[in-house]
mmCIF file with all atom_site columns, C-alpha atoms in Angstrom:
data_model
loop_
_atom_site.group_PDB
_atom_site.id
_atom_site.type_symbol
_atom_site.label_atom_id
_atom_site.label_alt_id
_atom_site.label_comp_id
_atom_site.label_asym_id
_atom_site.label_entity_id
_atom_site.label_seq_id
_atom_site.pdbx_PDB_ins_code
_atom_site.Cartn_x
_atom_site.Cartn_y
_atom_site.Cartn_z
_atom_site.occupancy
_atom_site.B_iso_or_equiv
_atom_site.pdbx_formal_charge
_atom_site.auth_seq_id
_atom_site.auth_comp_id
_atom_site.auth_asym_id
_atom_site.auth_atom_id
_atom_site.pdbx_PDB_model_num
ATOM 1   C CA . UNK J 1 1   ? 0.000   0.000  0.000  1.00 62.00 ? 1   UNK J CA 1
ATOM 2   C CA . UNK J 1 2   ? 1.354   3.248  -0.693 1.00 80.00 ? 2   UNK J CA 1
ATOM 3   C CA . UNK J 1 3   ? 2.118   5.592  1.823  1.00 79.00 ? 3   UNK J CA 1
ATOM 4   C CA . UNK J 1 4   ? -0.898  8.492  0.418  1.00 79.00 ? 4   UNK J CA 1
ATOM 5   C CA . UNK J 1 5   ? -3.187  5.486  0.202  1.00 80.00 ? 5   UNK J CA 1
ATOM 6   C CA . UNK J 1 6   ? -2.218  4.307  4.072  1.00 80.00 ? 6   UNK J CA 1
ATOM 7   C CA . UNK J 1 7   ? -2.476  8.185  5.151  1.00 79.00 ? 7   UNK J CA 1
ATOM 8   C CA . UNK J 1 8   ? -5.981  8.850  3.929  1.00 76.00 ? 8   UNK J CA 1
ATOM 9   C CA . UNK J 1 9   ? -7.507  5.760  5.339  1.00 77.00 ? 9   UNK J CA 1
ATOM 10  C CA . UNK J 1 10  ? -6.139  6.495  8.770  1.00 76.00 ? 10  UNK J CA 1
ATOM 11  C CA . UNK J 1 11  ? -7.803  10.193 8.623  1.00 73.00 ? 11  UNK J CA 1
ATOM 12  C CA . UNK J 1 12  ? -10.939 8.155  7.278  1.00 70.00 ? 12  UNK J CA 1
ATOM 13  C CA . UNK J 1 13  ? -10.664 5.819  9.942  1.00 71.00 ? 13  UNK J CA 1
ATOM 14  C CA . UNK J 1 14  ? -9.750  8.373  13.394 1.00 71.00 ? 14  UNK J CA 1
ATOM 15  C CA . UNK J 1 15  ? -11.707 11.474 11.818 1.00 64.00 ? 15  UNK J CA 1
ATOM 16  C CA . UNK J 1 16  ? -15.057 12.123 13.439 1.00 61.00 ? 16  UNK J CA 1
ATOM 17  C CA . UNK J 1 17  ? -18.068 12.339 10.611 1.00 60.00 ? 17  UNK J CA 1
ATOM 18  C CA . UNK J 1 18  ? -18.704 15.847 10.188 1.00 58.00 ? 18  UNK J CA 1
ATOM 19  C CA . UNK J 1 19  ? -22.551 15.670 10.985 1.00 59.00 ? 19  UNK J CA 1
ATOM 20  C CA . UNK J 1 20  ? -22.322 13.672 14.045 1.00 59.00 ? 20  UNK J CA 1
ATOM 21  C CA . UNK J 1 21  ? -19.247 15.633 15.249 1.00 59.00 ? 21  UNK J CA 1
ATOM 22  C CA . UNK J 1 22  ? -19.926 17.565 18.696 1.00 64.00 ? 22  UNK J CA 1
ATOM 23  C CA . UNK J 1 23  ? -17.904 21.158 19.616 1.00 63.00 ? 23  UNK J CA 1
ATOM 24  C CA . UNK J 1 24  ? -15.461 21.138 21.752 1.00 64.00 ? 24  UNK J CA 1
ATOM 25  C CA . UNK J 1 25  ? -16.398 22.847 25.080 1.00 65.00 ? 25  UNK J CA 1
ATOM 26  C CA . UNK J 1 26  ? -14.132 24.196 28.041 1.00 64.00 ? 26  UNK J CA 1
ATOM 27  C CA . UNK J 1 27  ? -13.251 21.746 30.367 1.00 63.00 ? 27  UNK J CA 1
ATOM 28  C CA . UNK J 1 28  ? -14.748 23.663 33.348 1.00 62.00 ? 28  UNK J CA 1
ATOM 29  C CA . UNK J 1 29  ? -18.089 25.694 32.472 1.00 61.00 ? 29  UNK J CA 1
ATOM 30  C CA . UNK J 1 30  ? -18.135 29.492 34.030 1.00 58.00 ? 30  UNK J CA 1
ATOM 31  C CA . UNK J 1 31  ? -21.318 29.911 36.591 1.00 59.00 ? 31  UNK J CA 1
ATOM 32  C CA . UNK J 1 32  ? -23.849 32.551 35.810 1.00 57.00 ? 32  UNK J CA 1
ATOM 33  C CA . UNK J 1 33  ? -23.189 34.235 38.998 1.00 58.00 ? 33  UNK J CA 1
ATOM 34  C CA . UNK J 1 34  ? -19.439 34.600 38.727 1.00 57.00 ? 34  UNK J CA 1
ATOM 35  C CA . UNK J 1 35  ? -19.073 35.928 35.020 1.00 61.00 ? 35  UNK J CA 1
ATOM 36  C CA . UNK J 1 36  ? -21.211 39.631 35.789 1.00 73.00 ? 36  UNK J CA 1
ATOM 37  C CA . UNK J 1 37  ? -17.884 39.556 38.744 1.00 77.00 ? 37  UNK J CA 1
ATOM 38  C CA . UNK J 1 38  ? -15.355 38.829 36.686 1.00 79.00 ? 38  UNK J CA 1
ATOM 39  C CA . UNK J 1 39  ? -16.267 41.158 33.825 1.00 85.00 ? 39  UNK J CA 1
ATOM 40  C CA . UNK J 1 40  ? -16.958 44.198 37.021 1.00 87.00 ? 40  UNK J CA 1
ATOM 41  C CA . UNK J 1 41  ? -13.489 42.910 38.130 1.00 89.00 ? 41  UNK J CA 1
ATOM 42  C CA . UNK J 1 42  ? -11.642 43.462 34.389 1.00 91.00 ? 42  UNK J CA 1
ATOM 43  C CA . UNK J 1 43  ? -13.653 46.785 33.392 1.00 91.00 ? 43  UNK J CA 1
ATOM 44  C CA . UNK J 1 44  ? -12.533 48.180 37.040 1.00 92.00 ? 44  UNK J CA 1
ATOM 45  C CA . UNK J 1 45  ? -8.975  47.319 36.819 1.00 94.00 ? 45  UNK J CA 1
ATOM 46  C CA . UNK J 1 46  ? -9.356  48.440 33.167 1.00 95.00 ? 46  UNK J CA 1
ATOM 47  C CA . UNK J 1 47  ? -10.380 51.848 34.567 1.00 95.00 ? 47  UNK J CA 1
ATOM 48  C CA . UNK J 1 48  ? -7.736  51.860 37.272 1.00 95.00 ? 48  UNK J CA 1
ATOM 49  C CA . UNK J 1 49  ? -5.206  51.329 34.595 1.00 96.00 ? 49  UNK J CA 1
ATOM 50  C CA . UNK J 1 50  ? -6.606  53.882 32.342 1.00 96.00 ? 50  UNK J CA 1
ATOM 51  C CA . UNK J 1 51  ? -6.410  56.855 35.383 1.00 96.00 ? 51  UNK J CA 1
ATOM 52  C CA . UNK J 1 52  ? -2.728  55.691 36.058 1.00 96.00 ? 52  UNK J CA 1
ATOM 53  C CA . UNK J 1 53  ? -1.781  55.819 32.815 1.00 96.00 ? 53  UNK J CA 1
ATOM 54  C CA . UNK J 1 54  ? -3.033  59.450 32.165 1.00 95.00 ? 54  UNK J CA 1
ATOM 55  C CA . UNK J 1 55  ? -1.496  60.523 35.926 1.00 96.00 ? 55  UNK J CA 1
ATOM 56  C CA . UNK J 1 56  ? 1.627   59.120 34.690 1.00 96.00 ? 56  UNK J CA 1
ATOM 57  C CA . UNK J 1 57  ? 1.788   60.901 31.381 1.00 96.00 ? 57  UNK J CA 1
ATOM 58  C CA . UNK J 1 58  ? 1.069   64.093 33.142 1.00 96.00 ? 58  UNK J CA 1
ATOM 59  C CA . UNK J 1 59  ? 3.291   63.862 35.494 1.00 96.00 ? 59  UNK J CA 1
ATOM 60  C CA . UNK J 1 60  ? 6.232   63.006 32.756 1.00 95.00 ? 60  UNK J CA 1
ATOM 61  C CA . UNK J 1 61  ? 4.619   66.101 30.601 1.00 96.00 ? 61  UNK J CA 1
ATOM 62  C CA . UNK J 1 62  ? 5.122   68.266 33.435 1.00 95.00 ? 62  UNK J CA 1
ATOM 63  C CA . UNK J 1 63  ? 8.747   66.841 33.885 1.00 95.00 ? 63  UNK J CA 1
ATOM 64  C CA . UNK J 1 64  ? 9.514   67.412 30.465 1.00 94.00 ? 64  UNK J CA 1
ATOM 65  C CA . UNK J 1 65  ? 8.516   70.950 30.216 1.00 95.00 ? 65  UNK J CA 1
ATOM 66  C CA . UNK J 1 66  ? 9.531   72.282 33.720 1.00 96.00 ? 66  UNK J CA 1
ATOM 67  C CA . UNK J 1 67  ? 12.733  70.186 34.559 1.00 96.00 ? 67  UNK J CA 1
ATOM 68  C CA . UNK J 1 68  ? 14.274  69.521 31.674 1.00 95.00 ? 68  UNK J CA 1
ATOM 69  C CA . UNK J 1 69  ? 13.538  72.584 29.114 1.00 95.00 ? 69  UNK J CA 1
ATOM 70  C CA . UNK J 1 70  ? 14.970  75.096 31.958 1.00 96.00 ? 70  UNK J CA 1
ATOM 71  C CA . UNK J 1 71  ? 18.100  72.530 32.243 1.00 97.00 ? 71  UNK J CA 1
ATOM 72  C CA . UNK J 1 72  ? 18.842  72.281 28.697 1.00 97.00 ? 72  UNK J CA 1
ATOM 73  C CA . UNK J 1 73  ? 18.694  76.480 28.342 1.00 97.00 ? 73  UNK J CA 1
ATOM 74  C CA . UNK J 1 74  ? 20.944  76.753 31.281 1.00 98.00 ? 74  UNK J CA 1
ATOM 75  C CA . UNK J 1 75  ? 23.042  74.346 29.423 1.00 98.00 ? 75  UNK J CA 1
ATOM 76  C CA . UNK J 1 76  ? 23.376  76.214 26.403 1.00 98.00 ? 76  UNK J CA 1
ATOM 77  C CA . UNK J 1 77  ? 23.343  79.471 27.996 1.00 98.00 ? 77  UNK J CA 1
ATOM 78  C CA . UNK J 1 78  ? 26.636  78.342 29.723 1.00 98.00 ? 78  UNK J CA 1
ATOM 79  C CA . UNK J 1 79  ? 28.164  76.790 26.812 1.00 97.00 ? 79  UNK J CA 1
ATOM 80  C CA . UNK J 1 80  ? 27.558  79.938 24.735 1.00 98.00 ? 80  UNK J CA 1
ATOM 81  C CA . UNK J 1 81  ? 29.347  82.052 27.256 1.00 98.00 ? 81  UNK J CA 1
ATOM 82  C CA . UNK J 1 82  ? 32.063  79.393 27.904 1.00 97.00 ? 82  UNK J CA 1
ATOM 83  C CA . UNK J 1 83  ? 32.621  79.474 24.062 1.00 96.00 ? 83  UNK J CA 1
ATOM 84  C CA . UNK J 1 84  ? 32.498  83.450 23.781 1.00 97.00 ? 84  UNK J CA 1
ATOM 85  C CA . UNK J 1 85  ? 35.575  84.017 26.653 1.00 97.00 ? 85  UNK J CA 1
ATOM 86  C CA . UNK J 1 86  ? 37.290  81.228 24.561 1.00 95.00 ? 86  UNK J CA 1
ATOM 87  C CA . UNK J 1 87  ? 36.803  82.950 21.325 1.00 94.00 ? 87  UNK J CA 1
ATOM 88  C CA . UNK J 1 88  ? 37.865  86.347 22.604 1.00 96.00 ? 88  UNK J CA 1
ATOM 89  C CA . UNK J 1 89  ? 40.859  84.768 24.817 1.00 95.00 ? 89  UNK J CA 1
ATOM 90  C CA . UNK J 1 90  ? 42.376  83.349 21.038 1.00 91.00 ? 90  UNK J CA 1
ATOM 91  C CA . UNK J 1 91  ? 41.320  86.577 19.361 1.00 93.00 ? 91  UNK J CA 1
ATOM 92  C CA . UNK J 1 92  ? 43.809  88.100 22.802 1.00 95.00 ? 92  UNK J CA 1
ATOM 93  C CA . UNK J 1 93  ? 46.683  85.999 21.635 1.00 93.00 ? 93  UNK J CA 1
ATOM 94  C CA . UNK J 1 94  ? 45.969  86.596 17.759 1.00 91.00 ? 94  UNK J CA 1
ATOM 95  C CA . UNK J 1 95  ? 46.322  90.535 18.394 1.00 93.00 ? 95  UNK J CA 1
ATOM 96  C CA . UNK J 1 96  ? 49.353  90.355 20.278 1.00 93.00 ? 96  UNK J CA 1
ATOM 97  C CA . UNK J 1 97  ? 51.256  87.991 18.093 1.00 91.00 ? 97  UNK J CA 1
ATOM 98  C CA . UNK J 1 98  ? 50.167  90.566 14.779 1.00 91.00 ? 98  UNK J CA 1
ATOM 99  C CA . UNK J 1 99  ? 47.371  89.165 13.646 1.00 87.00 ? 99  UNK J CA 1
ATOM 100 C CA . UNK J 1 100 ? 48.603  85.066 13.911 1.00 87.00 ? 100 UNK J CA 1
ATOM 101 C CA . UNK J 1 101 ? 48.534  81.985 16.803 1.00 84.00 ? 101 UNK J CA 1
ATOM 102 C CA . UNK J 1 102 ? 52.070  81.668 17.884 1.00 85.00 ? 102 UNK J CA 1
ATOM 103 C CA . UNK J 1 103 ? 53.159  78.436 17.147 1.00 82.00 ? 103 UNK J CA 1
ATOM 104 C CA . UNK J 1 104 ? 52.564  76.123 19.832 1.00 78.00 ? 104 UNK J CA 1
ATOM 105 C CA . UNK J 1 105 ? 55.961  73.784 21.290 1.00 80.00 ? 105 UNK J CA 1
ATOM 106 C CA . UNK J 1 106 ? 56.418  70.270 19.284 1.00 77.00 ? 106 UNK J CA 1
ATOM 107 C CA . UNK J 1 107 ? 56.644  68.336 22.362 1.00 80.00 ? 107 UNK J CA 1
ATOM 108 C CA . UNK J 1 108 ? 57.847  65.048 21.095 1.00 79.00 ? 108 UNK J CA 1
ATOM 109 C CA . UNK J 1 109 ? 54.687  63.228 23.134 1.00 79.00 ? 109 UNK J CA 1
ATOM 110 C CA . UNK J 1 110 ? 52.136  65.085 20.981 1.00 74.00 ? 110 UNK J CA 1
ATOM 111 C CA . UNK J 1 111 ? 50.574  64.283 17.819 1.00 70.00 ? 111 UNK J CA 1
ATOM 112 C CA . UNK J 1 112 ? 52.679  61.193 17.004 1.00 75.00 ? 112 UNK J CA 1
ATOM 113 C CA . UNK J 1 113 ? 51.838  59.888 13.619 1.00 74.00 ? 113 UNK J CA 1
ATOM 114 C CA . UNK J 1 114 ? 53.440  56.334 12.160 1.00 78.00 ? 114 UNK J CA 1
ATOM 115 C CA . UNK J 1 115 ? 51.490  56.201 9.050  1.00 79.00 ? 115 UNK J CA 1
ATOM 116 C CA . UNK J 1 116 ? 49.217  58.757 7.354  1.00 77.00 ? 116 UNK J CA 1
ATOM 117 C CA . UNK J 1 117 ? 45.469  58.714 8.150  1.00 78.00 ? 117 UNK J CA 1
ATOM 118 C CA . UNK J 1 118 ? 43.467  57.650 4.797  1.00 83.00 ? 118 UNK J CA 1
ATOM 119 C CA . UNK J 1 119 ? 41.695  60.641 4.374  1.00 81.00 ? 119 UNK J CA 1
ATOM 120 C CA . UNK J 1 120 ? 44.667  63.151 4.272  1.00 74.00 ? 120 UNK J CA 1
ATOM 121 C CA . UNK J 1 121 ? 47.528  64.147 6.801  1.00 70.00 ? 121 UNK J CA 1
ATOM 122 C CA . UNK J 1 122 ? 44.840  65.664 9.547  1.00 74.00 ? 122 UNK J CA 1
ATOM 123 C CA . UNK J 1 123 ? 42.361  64.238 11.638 1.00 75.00 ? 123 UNK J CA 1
ATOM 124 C CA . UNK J 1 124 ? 38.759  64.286 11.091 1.00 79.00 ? 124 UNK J CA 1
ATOM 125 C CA . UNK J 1 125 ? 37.971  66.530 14.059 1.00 80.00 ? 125 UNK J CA 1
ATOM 126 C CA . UNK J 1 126 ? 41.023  69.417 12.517 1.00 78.00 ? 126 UNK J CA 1
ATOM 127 C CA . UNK J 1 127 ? 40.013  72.917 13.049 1.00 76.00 ? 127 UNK J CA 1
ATOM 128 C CA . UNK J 1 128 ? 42.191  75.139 10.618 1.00 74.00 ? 128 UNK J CA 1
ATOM 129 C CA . UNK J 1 129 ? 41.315  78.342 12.698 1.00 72.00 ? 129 UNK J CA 1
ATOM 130 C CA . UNK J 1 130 ? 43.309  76.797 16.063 1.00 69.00 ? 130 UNK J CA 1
ATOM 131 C CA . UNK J 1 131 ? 45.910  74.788 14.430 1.00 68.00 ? 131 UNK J CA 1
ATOM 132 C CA . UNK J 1 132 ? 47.927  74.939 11.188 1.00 64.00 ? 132 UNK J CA 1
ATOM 133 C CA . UNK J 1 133 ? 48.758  72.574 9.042  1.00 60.00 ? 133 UNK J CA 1
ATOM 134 C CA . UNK J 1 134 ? 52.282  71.551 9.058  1.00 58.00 ? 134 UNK J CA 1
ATOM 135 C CA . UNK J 1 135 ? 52.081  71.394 12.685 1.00 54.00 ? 135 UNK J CA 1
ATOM 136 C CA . UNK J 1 136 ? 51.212  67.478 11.891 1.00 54.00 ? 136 UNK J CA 1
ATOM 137 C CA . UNK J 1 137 ? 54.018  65.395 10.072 1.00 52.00 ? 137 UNK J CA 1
ATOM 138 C CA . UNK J 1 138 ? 54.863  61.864 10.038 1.00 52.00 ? 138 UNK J CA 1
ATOM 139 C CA . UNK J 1 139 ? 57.447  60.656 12.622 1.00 49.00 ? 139 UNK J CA 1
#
């Protein structure tokens, strides 16, 4: 017997015919009494959910707008000034060295280079207004 011949007389054999076959129930059946508790029970804790959820989102709104806006402007407020004294300090140099950075010492522990980056002789981060170029070479 071949095996598609074997395989549809065992579903023949163990299937149920389809107009004498019964639904298959729950094994325990819920008491009319207990299911108008259970569904109070779920719709409260629904609700209960529903008010924490919106306290919680108002209290993270509130968070938001009165902790961390205020800390972020007193962030860049103090950056911006940090940044200003540091602009005018190199501008202080500049105009007592006519016009130019004085050329800072070539300690022989800085900017030690044994092969040349791929994208040119300078870092990524190089800013051509602090440093010049040939302060870099290949040791």
């Amino acid at each position: 017997m071949s095996f598609a011949a074997r395989a549809l007389s065992r579903r023949a054999i163990r299937a149920p015919t389809r107009f004498h076959a019964k639904p298959r129930g729950f094994a325990t059946e819920l008491s009319e009494a207990a299911a108008p508790k259970g569904l109070e029970k779920y719709l409260a804790q629904d609700k209960d959910l529903q008010h924490h959820a919106a306290e919680t989102s108002e209290l993270w709104r509130k968070i938001s707008f009165y902790v961390c806006v205020p800390a972020i402007a007193t962030c860049v407020a103090w950056v911006y000034n940090t940044e200003t004294e540091h602009a005018a300090h190199v501008e202080h140099i500049k105009h007592e060295n006519g016009g130019v950075l004085p050329e800072t010492p070539a300690y022989d522990y800085m900017n030690r280079r044994s092969k040349p980056f791929p994208w040119g002789p300078n870092t990524l981060f190089f800013n051509p207004h602090v440093r010049s170029y040939d302060q870099f070479s290949l040791s």
